[in-house]
PDB file of C-alpha atoms and ligand atoms in Angstrom:
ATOM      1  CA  UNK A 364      11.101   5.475  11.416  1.00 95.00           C
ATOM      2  CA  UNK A 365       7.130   6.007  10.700  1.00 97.00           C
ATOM      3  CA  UNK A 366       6.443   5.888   6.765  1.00 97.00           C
ATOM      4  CA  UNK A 367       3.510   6.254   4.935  1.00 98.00           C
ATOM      5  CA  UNK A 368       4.178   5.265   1.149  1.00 98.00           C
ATOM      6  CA  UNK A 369       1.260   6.868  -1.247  1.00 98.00           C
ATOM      7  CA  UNK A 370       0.604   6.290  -4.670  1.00 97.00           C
ATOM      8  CA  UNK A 371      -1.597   5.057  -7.210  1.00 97.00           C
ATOM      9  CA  UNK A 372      -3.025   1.391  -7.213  1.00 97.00           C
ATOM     10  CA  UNK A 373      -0.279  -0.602  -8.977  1.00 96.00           C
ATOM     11  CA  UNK A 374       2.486   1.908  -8.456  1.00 97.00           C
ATOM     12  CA  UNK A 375       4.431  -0.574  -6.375  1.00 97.00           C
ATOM     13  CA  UNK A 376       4.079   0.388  -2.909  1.00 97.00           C
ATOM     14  CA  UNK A 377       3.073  -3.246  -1.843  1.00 96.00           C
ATOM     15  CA  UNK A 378       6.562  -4.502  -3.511  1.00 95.00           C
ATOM     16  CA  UNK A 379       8.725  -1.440  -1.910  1.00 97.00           C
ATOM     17  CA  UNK A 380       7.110  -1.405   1.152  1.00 96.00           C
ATOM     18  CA  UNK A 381       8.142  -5.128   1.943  1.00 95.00           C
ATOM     19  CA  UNK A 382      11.502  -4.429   0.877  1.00 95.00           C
ATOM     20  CA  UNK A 383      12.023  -0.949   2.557  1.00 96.00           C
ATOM     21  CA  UNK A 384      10.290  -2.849   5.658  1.00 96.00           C
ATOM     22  CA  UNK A 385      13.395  -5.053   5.411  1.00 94.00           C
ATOM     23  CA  UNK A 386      15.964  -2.538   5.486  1.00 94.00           C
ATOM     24  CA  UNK A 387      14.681  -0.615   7.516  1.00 94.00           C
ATOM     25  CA  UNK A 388      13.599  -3.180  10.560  1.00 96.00           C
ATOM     26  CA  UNK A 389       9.977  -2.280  10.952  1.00 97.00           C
ATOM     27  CA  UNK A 390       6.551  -3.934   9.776  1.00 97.00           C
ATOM     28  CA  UNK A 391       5.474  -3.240   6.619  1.00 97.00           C
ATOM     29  CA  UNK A 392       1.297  -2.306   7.608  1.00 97.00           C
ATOM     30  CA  UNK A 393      -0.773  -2.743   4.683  1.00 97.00           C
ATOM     31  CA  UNK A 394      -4.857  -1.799   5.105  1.00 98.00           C
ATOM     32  CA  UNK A 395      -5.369  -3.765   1.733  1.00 96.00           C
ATOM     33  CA  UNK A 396      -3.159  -7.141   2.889  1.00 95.00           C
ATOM     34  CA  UNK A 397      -5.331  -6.373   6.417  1.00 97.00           C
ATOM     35  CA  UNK A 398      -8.576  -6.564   4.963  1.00 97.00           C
ATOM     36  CA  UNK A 399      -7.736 -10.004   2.460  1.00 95.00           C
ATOM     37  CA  UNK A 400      -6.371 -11.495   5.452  1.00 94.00           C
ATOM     38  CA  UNK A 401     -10.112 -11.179   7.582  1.00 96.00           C
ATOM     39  CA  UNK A 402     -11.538 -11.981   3.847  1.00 95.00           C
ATOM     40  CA  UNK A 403      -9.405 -15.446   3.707  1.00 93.00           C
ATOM     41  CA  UNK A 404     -10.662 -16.136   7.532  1.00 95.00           C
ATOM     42  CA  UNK A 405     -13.911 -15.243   6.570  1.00 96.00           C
ATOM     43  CA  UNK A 406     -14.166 -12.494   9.667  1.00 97.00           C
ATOM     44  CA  UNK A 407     -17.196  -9.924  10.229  1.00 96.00           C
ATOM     45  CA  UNK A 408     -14.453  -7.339   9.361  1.00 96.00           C
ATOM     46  CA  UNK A 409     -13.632  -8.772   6.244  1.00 96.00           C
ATOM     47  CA  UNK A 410     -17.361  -9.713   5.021  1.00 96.00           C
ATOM     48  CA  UNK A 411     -18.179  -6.176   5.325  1.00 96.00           C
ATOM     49  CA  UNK A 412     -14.824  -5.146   3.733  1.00 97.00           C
ATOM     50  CA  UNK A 413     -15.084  -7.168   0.442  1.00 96.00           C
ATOM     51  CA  UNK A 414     -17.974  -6.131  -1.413  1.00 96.00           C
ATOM     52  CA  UNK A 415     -15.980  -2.430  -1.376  1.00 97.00           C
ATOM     53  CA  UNK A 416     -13.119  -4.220  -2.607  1.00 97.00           C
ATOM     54  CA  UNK A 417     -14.011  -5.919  -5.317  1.00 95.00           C
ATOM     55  CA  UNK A 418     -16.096  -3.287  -6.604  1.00 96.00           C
ATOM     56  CA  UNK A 419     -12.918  -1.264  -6.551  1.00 96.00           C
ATOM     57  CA  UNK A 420     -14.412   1.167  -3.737  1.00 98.00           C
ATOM     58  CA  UNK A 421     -12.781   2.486  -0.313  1.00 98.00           C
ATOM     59  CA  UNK A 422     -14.098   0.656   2.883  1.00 98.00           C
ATOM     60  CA  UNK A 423     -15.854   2.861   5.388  1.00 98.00           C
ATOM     61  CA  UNK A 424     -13.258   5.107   7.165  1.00 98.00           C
ATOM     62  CA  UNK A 425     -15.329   4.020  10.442  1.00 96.00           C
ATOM     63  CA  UNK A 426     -13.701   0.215   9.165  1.00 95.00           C
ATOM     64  CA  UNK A 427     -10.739   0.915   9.015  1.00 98.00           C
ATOM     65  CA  UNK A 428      -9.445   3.638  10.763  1.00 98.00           C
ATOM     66  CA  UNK A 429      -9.867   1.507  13.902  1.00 96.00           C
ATOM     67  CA  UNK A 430      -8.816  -1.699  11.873  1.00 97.00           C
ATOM     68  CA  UNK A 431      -5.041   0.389  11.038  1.00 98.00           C
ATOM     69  CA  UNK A 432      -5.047   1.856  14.668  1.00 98.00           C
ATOM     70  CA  UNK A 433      -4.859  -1.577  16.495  1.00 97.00           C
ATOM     71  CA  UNK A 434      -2.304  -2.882  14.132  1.00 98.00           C
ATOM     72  CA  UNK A 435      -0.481   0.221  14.812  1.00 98.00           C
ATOM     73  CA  UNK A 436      -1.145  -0.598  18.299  1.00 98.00           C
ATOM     74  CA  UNK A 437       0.745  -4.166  18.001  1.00 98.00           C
ATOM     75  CA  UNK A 438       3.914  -4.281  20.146  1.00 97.00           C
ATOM     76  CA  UNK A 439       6.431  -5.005  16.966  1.00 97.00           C
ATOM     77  CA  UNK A 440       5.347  -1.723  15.890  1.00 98.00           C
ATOM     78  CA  UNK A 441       6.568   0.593  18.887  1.00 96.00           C
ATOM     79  CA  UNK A 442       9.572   1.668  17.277  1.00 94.00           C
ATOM     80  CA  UNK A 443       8.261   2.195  13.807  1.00 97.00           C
ATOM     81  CA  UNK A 444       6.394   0.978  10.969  1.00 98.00           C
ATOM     82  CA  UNK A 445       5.665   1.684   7.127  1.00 98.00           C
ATOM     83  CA  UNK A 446       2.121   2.253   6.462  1.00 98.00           C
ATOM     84  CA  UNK A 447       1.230   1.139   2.503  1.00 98.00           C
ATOM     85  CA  UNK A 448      -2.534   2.376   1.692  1.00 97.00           C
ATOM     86  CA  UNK A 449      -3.448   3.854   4.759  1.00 98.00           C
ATOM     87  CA  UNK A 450      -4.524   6.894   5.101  1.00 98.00           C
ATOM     88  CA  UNK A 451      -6.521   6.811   1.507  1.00 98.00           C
ATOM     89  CA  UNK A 452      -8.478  10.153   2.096  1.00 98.00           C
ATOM     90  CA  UNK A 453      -7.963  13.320   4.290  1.00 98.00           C
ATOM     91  CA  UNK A 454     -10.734  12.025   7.208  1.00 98.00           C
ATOM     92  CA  UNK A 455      -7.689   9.034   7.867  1.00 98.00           C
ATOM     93  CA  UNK A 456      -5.039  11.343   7.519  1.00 98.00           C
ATOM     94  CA  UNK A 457      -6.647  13.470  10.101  1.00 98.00           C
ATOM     95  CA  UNK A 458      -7.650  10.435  12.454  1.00 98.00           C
ATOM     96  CA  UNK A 459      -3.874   9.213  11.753  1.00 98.00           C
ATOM     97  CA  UNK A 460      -2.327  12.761  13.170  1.00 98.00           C
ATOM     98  CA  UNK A 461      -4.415  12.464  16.187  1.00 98.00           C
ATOM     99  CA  UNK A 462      -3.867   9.097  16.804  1.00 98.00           C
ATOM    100  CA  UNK A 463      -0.194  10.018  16.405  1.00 98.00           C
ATOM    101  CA  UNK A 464      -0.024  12.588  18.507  1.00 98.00           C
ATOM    102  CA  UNK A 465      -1.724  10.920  21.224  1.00 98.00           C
ATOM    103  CA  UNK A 466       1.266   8.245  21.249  1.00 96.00           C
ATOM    104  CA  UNK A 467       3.243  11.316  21.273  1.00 97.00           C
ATOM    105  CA  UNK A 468       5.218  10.319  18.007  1.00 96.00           C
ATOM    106  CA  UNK A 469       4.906  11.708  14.858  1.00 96.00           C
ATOM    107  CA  UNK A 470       5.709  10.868  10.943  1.00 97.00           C
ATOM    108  CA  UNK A 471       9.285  10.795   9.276  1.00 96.00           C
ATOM    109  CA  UNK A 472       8.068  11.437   5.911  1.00 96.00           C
ATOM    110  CA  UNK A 473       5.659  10.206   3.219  1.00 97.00           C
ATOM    111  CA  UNK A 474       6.805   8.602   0.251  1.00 97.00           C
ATOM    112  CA  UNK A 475       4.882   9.575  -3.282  1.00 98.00           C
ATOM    113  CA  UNK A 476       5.438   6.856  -5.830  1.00 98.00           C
ATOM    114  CA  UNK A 477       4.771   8.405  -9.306  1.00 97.00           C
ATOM    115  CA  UNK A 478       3.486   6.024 -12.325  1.00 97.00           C
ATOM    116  CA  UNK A 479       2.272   7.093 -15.421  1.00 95.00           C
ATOM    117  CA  UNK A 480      -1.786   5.407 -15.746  1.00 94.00           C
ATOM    118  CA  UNK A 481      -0.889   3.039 -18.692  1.00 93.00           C
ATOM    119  CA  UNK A 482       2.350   1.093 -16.542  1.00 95.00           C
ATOM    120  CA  UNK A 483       0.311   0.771 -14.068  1.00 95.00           C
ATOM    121  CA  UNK A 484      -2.565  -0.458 -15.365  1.00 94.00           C
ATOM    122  CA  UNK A 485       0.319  -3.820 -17.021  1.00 94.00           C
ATOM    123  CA  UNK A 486       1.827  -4.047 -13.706  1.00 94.00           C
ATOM    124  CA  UNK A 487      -1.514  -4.837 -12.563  1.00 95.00           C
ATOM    125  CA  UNK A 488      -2.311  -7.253 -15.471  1.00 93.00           C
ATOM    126  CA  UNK A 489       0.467  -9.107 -14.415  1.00 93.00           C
ATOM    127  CA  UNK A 490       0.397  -9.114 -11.287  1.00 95.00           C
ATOM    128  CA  UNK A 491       0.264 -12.510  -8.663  1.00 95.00           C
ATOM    129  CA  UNK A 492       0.151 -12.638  -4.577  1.00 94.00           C
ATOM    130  CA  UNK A 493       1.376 -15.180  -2.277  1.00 95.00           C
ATOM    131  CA  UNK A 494      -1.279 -16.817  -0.449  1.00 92.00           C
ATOM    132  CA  UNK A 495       0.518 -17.047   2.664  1.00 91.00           C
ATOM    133  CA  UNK A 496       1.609 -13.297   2.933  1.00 91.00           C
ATOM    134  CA  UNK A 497       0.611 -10.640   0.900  1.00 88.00           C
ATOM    135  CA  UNK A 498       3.295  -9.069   1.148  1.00 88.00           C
ATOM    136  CA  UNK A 499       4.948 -11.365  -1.440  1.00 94.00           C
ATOM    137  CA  UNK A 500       4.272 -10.161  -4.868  1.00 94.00           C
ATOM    138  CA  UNK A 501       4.996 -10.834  -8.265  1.00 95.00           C
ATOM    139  CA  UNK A 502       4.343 -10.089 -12.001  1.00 95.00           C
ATOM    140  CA  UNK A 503       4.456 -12.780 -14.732  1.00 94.00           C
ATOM    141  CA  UNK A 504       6.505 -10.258 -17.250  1.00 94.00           C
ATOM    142  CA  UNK A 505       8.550  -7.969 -14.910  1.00 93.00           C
ATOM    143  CA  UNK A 506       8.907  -9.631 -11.651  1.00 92.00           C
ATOM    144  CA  UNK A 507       8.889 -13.541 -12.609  1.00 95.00           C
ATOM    145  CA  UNK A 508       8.132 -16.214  -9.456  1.00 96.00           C
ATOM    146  CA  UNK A 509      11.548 -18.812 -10.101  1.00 97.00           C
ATOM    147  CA  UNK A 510       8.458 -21.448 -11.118  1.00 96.00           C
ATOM    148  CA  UNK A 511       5.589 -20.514 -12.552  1.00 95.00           C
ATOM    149  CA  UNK A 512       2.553 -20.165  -9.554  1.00 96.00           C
ATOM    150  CA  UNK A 513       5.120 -20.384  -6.657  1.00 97.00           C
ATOM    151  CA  UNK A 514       5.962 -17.881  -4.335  1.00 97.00           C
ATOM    152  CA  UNK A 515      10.105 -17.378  -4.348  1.00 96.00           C
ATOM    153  CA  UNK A 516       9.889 -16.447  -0.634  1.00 95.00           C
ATOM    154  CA  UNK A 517       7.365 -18.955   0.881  1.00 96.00           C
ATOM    155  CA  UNK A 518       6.653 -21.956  -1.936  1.00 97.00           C
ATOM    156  CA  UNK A 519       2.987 -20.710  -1.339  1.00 96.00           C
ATOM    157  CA  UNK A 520       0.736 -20.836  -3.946  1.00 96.00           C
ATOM    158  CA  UNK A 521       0.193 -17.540  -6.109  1.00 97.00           C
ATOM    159  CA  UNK A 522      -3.126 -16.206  -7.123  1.00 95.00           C
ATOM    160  CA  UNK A 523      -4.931 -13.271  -8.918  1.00 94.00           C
ATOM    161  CA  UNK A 524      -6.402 -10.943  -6.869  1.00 93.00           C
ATOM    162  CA  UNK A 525     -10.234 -10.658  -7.443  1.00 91.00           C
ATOM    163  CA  UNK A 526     -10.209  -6.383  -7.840  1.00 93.00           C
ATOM    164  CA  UNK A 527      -7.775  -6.577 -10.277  1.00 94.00           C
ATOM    165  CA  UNK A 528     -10.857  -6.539 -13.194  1.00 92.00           C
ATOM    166  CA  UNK A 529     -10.520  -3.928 -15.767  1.00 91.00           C
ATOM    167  CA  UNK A 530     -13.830  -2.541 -14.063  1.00 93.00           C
ATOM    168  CA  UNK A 531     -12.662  -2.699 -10.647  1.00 94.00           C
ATOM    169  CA  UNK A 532      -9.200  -0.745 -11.628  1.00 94.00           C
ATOM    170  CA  UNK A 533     -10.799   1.432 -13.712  1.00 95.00           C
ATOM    171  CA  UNK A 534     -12.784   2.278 -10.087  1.00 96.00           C
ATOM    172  CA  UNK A 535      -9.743   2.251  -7.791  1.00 96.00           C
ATOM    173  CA  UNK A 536      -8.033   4.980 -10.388  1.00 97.00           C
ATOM    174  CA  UNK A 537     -10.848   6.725 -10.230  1.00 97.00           C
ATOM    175  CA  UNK A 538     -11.362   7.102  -6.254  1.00 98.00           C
ATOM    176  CA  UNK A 539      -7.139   7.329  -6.300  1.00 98.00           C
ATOM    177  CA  UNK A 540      -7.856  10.529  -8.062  1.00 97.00           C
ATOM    178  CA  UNK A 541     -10.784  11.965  -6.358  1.00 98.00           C
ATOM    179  CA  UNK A 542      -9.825  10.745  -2.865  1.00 98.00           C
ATOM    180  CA  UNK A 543      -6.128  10.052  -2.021  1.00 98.00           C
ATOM    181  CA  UNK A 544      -4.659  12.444  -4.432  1.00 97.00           C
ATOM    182  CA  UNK A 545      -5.628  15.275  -1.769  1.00 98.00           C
ATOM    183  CA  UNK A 546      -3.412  13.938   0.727  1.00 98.00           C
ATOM    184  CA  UNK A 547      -0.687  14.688  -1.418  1.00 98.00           C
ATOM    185  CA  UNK A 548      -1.039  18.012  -0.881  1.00 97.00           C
ATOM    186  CA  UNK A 549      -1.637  18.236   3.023  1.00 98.00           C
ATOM    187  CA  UNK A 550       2.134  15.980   3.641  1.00 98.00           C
ATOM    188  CA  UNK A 551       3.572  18.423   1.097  1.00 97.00           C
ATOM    189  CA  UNK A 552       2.205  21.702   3.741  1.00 97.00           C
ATOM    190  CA  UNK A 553       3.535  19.858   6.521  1.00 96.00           C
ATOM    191  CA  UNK A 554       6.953  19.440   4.915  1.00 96.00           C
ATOM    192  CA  UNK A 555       6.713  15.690   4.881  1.00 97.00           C
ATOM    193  CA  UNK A 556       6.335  14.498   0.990  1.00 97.00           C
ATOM    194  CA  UNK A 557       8.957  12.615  -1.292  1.00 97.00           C
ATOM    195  CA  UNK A 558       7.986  12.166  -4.294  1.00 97.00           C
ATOM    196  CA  UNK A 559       9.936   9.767  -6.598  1.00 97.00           C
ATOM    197  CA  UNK A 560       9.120   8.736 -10.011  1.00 97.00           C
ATOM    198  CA  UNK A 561       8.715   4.674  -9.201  1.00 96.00           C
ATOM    199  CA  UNK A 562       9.798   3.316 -12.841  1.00 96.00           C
ATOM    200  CA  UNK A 563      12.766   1.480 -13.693  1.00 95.00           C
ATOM    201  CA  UNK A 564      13.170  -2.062 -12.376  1.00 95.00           C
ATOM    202  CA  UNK A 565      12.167  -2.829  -8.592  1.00 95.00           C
ATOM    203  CA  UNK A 566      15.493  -2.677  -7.505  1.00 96.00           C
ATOM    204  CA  UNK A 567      16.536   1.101  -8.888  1.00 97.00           C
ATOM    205  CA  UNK A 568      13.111   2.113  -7.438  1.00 97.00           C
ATOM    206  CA  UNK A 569      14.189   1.385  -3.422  1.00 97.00           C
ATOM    207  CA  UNK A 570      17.361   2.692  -4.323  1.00 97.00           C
ATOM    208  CA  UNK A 571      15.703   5.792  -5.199  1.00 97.00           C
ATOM    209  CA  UNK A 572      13.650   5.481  -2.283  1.00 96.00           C
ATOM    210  CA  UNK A 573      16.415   4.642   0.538  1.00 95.00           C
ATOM    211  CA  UNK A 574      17.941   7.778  -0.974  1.00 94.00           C
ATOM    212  CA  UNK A 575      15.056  10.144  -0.615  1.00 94.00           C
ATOM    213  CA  UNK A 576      14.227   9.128   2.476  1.00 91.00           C
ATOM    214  CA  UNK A 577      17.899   9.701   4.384  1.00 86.00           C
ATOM    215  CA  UNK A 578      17.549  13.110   2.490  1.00 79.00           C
ATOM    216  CA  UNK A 579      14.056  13.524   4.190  1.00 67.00           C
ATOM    217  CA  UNK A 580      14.888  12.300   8.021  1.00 61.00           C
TER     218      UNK A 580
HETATM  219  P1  AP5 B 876      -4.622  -2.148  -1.720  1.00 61.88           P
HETATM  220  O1  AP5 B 876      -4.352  -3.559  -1.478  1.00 61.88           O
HETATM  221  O2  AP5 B 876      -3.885  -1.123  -0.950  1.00 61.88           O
HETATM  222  O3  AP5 B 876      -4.499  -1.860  -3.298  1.00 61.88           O
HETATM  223  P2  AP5 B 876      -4.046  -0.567  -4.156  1.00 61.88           P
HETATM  224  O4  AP5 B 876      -3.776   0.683  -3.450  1.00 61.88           O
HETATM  225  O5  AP5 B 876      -5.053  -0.521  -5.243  1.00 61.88           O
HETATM  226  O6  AP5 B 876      -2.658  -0.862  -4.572  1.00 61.88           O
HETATM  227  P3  AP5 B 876      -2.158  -2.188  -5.122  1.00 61.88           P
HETATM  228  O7  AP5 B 876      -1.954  -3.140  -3.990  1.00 61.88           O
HETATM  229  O8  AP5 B 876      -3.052  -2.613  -6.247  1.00 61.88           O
HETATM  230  O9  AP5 B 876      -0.776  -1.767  -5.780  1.00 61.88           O
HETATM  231  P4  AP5 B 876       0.650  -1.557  -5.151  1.00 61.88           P
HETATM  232  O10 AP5 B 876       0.986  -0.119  -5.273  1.00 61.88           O
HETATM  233  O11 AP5 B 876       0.769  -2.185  -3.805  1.00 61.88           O
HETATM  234  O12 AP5 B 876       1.514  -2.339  -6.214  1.00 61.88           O
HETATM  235  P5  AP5 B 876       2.301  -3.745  -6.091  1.00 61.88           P
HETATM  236  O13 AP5 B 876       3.521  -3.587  -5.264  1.00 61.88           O
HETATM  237  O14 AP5 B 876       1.371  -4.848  -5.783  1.00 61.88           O
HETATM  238  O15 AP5 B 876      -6.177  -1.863  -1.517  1.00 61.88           O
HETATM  239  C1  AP5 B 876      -7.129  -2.721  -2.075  1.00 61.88           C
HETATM  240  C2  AP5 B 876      -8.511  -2.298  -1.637  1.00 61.88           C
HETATM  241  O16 AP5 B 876      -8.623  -2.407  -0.205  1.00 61.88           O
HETATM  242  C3  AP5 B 876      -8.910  -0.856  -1.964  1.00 61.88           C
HETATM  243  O17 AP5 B 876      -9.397  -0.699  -3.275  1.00 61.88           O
HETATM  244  C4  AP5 B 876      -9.981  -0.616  -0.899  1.00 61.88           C
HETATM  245  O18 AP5 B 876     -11.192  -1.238  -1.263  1.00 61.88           O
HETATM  246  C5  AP5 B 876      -9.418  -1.355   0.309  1.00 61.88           C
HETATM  247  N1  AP5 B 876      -8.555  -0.490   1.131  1.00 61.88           N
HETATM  248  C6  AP5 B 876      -7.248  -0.658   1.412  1.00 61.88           C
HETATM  249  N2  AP5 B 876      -6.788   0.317   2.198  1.00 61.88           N
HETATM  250  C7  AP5 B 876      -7.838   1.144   2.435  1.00 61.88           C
HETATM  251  C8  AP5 B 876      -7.998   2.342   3.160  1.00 61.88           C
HETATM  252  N3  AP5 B 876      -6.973   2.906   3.826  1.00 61.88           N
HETATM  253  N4  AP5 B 876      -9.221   2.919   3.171  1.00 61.88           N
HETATM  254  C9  AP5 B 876     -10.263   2.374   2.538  1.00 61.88           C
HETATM  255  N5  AP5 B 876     -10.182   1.240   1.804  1.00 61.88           N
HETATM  256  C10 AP5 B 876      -8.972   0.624   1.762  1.00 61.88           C
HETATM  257  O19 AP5 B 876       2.804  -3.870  -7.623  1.00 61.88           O
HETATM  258  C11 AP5 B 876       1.885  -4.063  -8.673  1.00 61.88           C
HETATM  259  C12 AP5 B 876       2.525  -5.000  -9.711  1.00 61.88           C
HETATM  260  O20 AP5 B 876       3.626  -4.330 -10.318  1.00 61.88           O
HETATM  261  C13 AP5 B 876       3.096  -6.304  -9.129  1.00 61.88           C
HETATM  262  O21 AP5 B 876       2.851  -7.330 -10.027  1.00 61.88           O
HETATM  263  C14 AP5 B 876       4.608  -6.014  -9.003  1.00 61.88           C
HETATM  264  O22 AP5 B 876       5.370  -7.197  -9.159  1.00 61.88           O
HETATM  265  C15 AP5 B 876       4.833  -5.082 -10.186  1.00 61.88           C
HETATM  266  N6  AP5 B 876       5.895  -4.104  -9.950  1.00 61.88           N
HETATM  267  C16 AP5 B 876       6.187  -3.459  -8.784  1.00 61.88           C
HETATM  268  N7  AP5 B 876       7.228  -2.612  -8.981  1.00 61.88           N
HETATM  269  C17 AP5 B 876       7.586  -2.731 -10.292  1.00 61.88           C
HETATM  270  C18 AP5 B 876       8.608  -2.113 -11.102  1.00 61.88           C
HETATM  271  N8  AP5 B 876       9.440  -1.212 -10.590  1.00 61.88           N
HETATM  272  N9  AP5 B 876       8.659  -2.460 -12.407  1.00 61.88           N
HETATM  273  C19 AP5 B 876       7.796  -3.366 -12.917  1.00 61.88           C
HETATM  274  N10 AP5 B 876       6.826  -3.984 -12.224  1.00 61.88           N
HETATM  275  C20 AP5 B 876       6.728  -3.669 -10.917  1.00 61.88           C
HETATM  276 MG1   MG B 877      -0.515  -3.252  -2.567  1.00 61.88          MG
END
């Protein structure tokens, strides 16, 4: 299966994506878990990458179209893969069709996470990462680590990411609106959105989501 999960920054997509990514037997691809991991090796890539990032902005489509393609690329990927933040804006969801359709596959559906502003601006609050895999994440009041700073998964150590500011979210909202929002619509013309409303604990949500998506393929 080829998913791309959308929604708005703190919806959850990070945390359903890993455990969809499970179920499902394909690689969870995340741009945003991409990009920290060149920050934490302290790559070209990831130089350029973080000033947009902390200041809550999107990094060059020139960045990181290529950047999502090669992972794409990657050989654990042939058979599938669940893309979480990528594409952000129409110009990605554009490159992402042709790039698609020059592998000659195509997309099983997109999954729309819906989250009122003010729960996801206290899921961010809360929010802590592994620092071995970003894919492993937490929240101090909904989605407790067993001990306090500890990843459950990996016994890494959990951290706060630096654009989760009240300035920088306030930012990444804002470009969510103005930018991704419009992809919304071109999945739903090409019969390919699901749109679920993502609250209720993390478990009811990839219920939901398993369900929608066997409704969808
Ligand atoms: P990215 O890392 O993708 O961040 P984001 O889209 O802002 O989304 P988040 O990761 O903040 O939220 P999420 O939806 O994954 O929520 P999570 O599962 O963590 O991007 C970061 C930056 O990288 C961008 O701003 C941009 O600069 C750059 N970037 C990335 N991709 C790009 C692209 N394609 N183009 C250009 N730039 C790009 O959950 C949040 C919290 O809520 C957690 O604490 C979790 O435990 C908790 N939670 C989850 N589900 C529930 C639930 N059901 N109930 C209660 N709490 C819950
Ligand atoms: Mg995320």
């Amino acid at each position: 299966m080829r998913i791309v999960l959308v929604g708005p920054p703190g919806a959850g997509k990070g945390t359903q994506a890993h455990l969809l990514a499970k179920t499902l037997s394909i690689p969870h691809i995340s741009t945003g878990d991409l990009f920290r991991a060149n920050i934490g090796q302290g790559t070209p890539l990831g130089l350029e990458a973080k000033g947009y990032m902390d200041a809550g902005r999107l990094v060059p489509d020139e960045v990181t179209i290529g950047m999502a393609k090669d992972r794409m690329l990657q050989s654990d990927a042939a058979n599938g893969f669940l893309l979480d933040g990528f594409p952000r804006n129409l110009g990605q969801a554009k490159a992402l069709d042709e790039f698609l359709a020059e592998q000659g596959i195509k997309l099983d559906g997109v999954l729309d996470l819906e989250v009122p502003e003010d729960e996801v601006v206290k899921r961010i609050a809360g929010r802590r990462l592994c620092r071995n895999n970003g894919s492993h994440v937490f929240h101090v009041a909904y989605n407790p680590p067993k001990a306090e700073g500890v990843c459950d998964e990996c016994g890494g150590e959990l951290f706060q990411r630096s654009d989760d500011t009240e300035e920088a979210v306030r930012v990444r909202l804002e470009e969510y609106h103005s930018k991704t929002e419009p992809i919304i619509g071109y999945y739903q013309d090409q019969g390919l959105l699901v749109t679920i409303p993502a609250l209720g604990t993390v478990d009811e949500v990839t219920a939901r989501a398993i369900e929608a998506l066997k409704q969808d393929s």
